[in-house]
Short mmCIF file of C-alpha atoms and ligand atoms in Angstrom, two decimals:
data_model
loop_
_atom_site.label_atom_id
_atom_site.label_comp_id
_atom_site.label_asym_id
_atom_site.label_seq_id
_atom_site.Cartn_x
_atom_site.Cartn_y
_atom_site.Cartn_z
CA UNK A 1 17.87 21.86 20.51
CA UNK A 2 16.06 21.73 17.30
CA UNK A 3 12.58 21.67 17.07
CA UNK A 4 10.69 18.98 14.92
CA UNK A 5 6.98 18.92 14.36
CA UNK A 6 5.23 15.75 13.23
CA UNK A 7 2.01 17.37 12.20
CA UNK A 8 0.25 14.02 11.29
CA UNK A 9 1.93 11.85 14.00
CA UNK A 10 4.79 9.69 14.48
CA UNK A 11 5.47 6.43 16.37
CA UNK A 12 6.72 6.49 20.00
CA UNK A 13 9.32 4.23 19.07
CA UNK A 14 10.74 7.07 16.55
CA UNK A 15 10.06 10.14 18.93
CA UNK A 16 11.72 8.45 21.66
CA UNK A 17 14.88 7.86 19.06
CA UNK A 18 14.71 11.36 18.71
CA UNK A 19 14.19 12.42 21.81
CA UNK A 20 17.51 10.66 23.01
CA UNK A 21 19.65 12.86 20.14
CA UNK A 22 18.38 15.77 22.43
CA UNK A 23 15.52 16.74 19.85
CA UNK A 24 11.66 18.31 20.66
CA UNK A 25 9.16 16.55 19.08
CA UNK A 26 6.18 18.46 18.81
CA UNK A 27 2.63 16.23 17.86
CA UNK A 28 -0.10 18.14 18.37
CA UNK A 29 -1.78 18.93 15.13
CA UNK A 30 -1.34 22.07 13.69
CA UNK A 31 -4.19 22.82 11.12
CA UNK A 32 -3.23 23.74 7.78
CA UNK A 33 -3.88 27.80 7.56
CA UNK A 34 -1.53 28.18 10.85
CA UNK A 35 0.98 26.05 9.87
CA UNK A 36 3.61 28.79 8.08
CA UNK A 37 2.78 30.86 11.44
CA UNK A 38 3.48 27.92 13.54
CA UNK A 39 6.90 26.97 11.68
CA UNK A 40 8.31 30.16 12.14
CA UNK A 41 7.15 31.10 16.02
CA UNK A 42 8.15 27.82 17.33
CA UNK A 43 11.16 27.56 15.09
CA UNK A 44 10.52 24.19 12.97
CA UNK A 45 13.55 22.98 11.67
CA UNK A 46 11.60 19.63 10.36
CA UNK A 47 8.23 19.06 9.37
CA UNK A 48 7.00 15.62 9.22
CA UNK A 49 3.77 14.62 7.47
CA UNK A 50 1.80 11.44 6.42
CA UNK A 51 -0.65 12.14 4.31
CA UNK A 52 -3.10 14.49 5.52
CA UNK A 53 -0.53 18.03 6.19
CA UNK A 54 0.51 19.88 2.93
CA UNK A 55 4.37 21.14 2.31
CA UNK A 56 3.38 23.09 -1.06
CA UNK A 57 5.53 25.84 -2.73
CA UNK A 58 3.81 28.65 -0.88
CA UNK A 59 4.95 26.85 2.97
CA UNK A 60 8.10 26.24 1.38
CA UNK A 61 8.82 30.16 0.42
CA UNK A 62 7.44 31.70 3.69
CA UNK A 63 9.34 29.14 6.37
CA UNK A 64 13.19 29.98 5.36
CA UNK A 65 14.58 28.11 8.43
CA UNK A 66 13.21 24.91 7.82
CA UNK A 67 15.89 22.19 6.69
CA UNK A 68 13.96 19.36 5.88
CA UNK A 69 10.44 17.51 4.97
CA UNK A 70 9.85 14.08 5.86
CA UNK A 71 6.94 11.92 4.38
CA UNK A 72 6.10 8.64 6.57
CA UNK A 73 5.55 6.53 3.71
CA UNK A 74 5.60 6.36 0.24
CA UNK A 75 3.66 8.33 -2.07
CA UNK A 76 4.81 12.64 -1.91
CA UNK A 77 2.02 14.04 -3.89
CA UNK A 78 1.05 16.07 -0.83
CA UNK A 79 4.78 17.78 -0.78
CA UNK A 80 6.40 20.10 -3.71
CA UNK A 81 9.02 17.96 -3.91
CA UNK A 82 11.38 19.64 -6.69
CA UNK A 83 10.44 22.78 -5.35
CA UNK A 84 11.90 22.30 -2.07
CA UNK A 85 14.90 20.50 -3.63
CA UNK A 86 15.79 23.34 -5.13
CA UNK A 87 15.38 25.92 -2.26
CA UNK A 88 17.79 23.52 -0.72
CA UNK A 89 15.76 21.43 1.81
CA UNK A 90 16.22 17.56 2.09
CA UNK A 91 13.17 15.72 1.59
CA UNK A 92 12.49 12.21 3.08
CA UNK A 93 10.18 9.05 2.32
CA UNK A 94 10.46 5.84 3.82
CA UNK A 95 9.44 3.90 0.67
CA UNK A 96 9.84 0.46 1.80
CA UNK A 97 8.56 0.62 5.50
CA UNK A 98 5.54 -0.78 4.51
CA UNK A 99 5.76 -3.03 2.25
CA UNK A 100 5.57 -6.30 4.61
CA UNK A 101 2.57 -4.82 5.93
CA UNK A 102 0.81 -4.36 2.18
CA UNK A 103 2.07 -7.94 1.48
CA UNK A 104 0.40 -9.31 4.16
CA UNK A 105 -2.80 -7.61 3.67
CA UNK A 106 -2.78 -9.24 -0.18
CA UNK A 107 -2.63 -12.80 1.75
CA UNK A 108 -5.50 -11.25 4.18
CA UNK A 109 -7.50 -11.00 1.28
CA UNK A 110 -6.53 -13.95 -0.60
CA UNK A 111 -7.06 -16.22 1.96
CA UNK A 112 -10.60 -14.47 2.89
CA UNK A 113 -11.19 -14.52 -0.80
CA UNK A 114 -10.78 -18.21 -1.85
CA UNK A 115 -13.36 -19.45 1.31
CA UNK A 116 -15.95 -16.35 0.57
CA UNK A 117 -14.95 -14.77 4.17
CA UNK A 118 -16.01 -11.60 2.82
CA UNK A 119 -19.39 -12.33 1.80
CA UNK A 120 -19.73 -15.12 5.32
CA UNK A 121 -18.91 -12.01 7.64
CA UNK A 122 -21.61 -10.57 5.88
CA UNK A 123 -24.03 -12.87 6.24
CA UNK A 124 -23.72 -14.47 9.18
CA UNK A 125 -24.82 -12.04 11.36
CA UNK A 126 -27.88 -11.44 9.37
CA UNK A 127 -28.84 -15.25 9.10
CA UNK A 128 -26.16 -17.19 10.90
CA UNK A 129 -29.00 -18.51 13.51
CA UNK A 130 -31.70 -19.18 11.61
CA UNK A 131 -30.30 -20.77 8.14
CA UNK A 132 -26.79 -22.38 9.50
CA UNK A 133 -27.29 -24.58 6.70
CA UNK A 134 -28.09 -22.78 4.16
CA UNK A 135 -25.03 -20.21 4.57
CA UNK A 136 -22.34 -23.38 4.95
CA UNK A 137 -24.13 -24.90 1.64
CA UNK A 138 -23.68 -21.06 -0.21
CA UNK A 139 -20.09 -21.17 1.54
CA UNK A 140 -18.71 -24.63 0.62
CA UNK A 141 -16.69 -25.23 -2.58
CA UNK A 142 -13.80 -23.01 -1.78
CA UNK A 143 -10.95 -23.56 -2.69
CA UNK A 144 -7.10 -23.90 -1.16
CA UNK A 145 -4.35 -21.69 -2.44
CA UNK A 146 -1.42 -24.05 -2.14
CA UNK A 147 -0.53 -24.92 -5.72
CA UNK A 148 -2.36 -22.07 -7.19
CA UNK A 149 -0.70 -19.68 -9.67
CA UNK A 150 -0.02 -16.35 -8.26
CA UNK A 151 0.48 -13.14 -11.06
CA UNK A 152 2.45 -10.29 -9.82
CA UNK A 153 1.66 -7.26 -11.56
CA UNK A 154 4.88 -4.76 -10.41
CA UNK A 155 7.42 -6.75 -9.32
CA UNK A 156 9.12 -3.52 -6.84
CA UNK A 157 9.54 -3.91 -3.09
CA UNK A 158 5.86 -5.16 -2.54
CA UNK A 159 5.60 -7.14 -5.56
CA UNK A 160 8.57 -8.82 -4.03
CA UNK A 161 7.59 -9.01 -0.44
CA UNK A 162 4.05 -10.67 -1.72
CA UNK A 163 6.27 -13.25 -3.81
CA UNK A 164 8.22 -14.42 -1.10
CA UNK A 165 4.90 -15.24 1.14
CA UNK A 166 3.61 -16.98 -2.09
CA UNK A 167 6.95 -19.14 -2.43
CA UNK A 168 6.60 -20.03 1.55
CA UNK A 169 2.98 -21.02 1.00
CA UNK A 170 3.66 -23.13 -2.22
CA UNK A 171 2.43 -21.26 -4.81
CA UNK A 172 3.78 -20.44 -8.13
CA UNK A 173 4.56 -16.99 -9.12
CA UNK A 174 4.55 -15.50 -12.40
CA UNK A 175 5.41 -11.58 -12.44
CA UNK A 176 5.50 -8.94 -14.90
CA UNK A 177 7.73 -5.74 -14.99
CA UNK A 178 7.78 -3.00 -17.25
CA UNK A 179 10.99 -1.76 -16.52
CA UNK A 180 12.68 -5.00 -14.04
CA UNK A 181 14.25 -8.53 -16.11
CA UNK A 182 14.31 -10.54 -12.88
CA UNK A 183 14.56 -10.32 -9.03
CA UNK A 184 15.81 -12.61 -6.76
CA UNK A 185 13.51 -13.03 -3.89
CA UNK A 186 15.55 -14.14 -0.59
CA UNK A 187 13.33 -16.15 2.32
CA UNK A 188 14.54 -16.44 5.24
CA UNK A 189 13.57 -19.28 7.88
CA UNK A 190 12.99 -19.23 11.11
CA UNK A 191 16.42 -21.62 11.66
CA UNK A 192 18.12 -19.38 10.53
CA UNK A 193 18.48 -20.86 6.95
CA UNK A 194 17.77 -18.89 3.46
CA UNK A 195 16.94 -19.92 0.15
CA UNK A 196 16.80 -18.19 -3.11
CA UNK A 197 14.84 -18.07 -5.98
CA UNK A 198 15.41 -15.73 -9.02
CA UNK A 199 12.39 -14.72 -10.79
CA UNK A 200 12.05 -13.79 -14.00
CA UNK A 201 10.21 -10.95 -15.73
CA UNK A 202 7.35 -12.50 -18.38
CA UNK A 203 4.97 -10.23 -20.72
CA UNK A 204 2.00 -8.83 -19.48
CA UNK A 205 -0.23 -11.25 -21.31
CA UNK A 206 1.53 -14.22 -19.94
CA UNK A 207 0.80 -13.59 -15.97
CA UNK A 208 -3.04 -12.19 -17.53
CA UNK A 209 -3.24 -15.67 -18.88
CA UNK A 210 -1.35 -17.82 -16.84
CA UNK A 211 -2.64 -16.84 -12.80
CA UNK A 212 -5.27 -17.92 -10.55
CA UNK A 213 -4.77 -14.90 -9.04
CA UNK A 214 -3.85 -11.59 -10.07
CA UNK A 215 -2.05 -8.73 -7.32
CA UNK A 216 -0.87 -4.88 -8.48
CA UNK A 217 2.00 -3.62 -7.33
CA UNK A 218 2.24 -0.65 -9.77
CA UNK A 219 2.40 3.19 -9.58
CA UNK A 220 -0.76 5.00 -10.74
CA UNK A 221 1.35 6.55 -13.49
CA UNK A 222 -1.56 7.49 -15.98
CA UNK A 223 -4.99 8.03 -16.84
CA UNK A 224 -5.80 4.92 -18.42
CA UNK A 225 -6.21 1.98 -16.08
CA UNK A 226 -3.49 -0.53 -16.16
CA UNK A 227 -5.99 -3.58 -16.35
CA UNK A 228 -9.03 -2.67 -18.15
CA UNK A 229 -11.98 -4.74 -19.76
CA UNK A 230 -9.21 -6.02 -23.01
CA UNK A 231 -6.96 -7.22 -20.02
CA UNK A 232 -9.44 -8.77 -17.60
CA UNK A 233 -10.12 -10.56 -21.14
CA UNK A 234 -7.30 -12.61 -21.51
CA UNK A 235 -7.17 -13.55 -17.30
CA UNK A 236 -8.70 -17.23 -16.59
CA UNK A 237 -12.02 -17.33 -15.88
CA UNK A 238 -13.17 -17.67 -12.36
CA UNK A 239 -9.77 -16.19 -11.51
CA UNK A 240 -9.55 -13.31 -8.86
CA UNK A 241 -7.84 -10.25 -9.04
CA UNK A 242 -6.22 -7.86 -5.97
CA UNK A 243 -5.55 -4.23 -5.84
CA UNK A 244 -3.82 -2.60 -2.93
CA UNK A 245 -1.84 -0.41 -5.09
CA UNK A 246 -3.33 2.79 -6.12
CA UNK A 247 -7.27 3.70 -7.56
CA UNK A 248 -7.66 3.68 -11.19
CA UNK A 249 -4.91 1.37 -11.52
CA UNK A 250 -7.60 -1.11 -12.45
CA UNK A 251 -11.14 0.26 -14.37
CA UNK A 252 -13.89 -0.60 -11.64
CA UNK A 253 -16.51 -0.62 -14.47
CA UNK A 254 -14.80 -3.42 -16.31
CA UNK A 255 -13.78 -5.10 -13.00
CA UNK A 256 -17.46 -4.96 -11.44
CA UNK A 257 -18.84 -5.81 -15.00
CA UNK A 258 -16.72 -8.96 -15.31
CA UNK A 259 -17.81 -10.33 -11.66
CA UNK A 260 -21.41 -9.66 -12.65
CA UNK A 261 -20.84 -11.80 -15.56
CA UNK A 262 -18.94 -15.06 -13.87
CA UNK A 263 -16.04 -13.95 -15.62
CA UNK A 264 -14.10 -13.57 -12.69
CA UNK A 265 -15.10 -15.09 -9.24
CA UNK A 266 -14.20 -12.60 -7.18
CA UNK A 267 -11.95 -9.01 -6.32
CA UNK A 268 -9.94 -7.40 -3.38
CA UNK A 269 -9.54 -3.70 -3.31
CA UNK A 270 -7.63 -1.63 -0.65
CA UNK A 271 -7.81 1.59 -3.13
CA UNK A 272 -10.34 3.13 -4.90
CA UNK A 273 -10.49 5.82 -7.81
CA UNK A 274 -12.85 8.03 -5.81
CA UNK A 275 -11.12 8.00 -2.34
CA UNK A 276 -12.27 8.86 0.31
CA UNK A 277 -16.08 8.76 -1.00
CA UNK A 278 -15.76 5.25 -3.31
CA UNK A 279 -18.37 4.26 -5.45
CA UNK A 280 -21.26 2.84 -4.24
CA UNK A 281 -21.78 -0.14 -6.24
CA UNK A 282 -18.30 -1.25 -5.23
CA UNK A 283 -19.10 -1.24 -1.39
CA UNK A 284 -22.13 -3.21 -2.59
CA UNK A 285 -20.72 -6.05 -4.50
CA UNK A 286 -21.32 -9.39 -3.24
CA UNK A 287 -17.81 -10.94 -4.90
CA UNK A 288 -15.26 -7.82 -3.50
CA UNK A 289 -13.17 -8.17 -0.36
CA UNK A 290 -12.84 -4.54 0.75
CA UNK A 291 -10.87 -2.77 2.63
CA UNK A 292 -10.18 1.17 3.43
CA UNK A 293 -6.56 1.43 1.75
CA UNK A 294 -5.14 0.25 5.10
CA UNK A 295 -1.82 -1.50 3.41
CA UNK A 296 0.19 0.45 5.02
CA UNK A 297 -1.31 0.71 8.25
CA UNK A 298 0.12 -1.34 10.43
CA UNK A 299 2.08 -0.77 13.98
CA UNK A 300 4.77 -2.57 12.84
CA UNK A 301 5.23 -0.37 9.87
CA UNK A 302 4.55 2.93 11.27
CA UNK A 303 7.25 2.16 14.15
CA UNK A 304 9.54 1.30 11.04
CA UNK A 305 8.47 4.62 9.43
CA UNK A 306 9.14 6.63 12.52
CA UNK A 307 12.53 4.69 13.37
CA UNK A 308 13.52 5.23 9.78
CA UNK A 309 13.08 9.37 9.38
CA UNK A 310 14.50 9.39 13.16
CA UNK A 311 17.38 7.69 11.52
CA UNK A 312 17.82 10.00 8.31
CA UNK A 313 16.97 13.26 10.45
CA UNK A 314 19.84 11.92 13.14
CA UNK A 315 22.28 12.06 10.17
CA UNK A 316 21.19 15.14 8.44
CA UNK A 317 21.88 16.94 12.18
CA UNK A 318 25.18 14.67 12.69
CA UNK A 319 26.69 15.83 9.26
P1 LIG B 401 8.13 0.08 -6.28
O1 LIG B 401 8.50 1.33 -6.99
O2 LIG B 401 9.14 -0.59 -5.42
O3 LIG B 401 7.62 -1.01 -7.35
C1 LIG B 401 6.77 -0.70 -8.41
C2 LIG B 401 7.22 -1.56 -9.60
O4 LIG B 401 6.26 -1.41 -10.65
C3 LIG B 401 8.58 -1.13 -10.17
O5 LIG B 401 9.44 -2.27 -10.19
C4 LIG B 401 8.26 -0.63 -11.58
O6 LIG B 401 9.28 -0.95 -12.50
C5 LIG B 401 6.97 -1.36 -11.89
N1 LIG B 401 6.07 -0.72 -12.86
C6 LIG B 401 5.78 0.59 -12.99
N2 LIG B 401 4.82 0.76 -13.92
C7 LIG B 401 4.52 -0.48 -14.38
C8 LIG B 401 3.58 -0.97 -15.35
N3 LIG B 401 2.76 -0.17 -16.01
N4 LIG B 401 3.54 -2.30 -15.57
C9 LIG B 401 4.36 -3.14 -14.91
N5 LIG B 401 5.25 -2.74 -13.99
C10 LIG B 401 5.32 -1.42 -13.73
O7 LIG B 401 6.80 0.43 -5.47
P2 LIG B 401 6.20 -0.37 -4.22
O8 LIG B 401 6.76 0.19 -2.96
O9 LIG B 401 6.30 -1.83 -4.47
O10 LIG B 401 4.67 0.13 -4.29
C11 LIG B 401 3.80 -0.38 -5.29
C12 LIG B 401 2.45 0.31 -5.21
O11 LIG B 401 1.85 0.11 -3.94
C13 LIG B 401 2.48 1.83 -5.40
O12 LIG B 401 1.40 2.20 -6.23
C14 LIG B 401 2.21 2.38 -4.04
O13 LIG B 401 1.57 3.64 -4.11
C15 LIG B 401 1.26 1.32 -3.50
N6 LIG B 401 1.16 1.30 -2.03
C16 LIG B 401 -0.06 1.10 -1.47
C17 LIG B 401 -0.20 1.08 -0.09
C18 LIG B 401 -1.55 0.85 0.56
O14 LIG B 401 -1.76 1.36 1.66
N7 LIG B 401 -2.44 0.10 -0.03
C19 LIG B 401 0.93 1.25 0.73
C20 LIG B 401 2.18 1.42 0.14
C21 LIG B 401 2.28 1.45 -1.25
#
């Protein structure tokens, strides 16, 4: 019976999956400095981690029997991923578990957004009793997002998923992507029927100019922030702008500088450049819906995440 330690957790749903292949699933947490020791006592053949356990070069080396690292998620910077390739071990992701869940929390803070839910929850247990009035006066004038232009920013798997809830709601959707022409984006009913609409890449500029509302869906893949002061620029004024993708992936200086201005009405962030100690004057702001990068986490996606490395370490053992 192999032996499979999910050192930062794993859904029920995907233990019991493995469980019923004859497999031990091991959850309590092992702390980093024992977890080479651990591996090789208990005979780990598969390590599973989110994104708190480590699977560097070093843990790689020193546990020879272990056959494969599994990431529930996306993002592997915590794993030596070519390393381990080429000592042979099969590492897994489960890229696009989540991506309902992120798409869903983009709507969460649209919808919060365009009534001022952000700044109301705030508020309203401060003052709620004593100026009613005052608060639903500072809190009328929103504003509905049926009809509203949508910009996707990374039109991937969540750019996609977000599109689809845009199309059901009656938006329109203009996306950008670098390295995509078009997509088609499939809905499906709850009759059973489907309609689809292909959707075609446009230039950055154009979605800047052209949205209501902006939403990333891009890879931090350098330095330089993706939307900085230039590109918050060209966006409409009084438009809003979304980031559940990755810190730094937007400038905060510009962002927070362009709300303090009027230039844009208001911002939703799930990430942050300094995670997990953000700045300051972010958590502060009056216009940001904020939220601590918890796109992913949902039950229904870590059951999906679990079901899915159940899945790929089933077939790895099966082969
Ligand atoms: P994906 O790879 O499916 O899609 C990303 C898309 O962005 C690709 O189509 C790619 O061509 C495009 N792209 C890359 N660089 C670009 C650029 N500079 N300009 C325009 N397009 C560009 O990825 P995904 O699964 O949709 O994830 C998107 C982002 O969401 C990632 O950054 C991921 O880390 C993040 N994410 C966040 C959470 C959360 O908890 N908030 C959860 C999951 C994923």
């Amino acid at each position: 019976m192999s032996k499979i330690l999910a050192n930062d957790g794993i859904s029920d749903s995907g233990k019991v999956a493995l469980e019923e292949k004859g497999f031990q699933v091991i959850t309590e947490k092992v702390d980093q400095e024992n977890l080479i020791e651990t591996i090789n006592k208990e005979d780990i053949k598969v390590l599973l981690v989110r994104s708190a356990t480590t699977a560097r070069k070093e843990l790689i080396d020193a546990c020879p029997n272990l056959k494969i690292i599994g990431r529930g998620g996306v993002g592997m910077d915590n794993i030596d991923v070519e390393y381990a390739k080429e000592k042979g071990l099969e590492v897994y992701n489960t890229p696009a578990a989540s991506s309902s869940s992120v798409a869903e929390l983009v709507f969460a803070h649209l919808f919060g957004m365009v009534r001022f839910l952000y700044e109301s929850n705030r508020q309203m247990p401060l003052e709620g009793d004593e100026n009613f009035k005052s608060l639903k006066k500072a809190f009328s004038g929103g504003s509905e997002l049926t009809g509203k232009t949508l910009g996707i920013i990374g039109f991937g798997r969540i750019g996609q998923e977000v599109a689809k809830r845009a199309i059901g709601l009656g938006m329109n959707v203009l996306a950008h992507d670098k390295y995509t022409s078009e997509a088609n984006i499939t809905l499906n009913f709850f009759n059973g029927d489907k309609k689809t609409f292909t959707i075609e890449s446009t230039s950055l500029k154009n979605v800047l100019k052209g949205s209501d509302f902006v939403t990333l869906h891009i890879p931090k893949l350098e330095d330089k922030a993706v939307i900085g002061a230039e590109e918050i620029g060209l966006m409409k004024d009084g438009a809003g702008i979304i980031n559940t993708a990755r810190g730094g992936v937007i400038d905060e200086d510009a962002l927070m500088f362009s709300l303090d201005k009027g230039k844009l009405a208001y911002a939703a962030l799930d990430v942050f450049t300094n995670e997990p100690n953000p700045s300051i004057h972010l958590m502060m702001h009056n216009n940001i819906s904020l939220t601590p990068h918890i796109g992913a986490a949902t039950l229904e996606a870590q059951d999906r995440i679990g079901e899915e490395l159940a899945e790929k370490i089933i077939s790895y053992f099966n082969k």
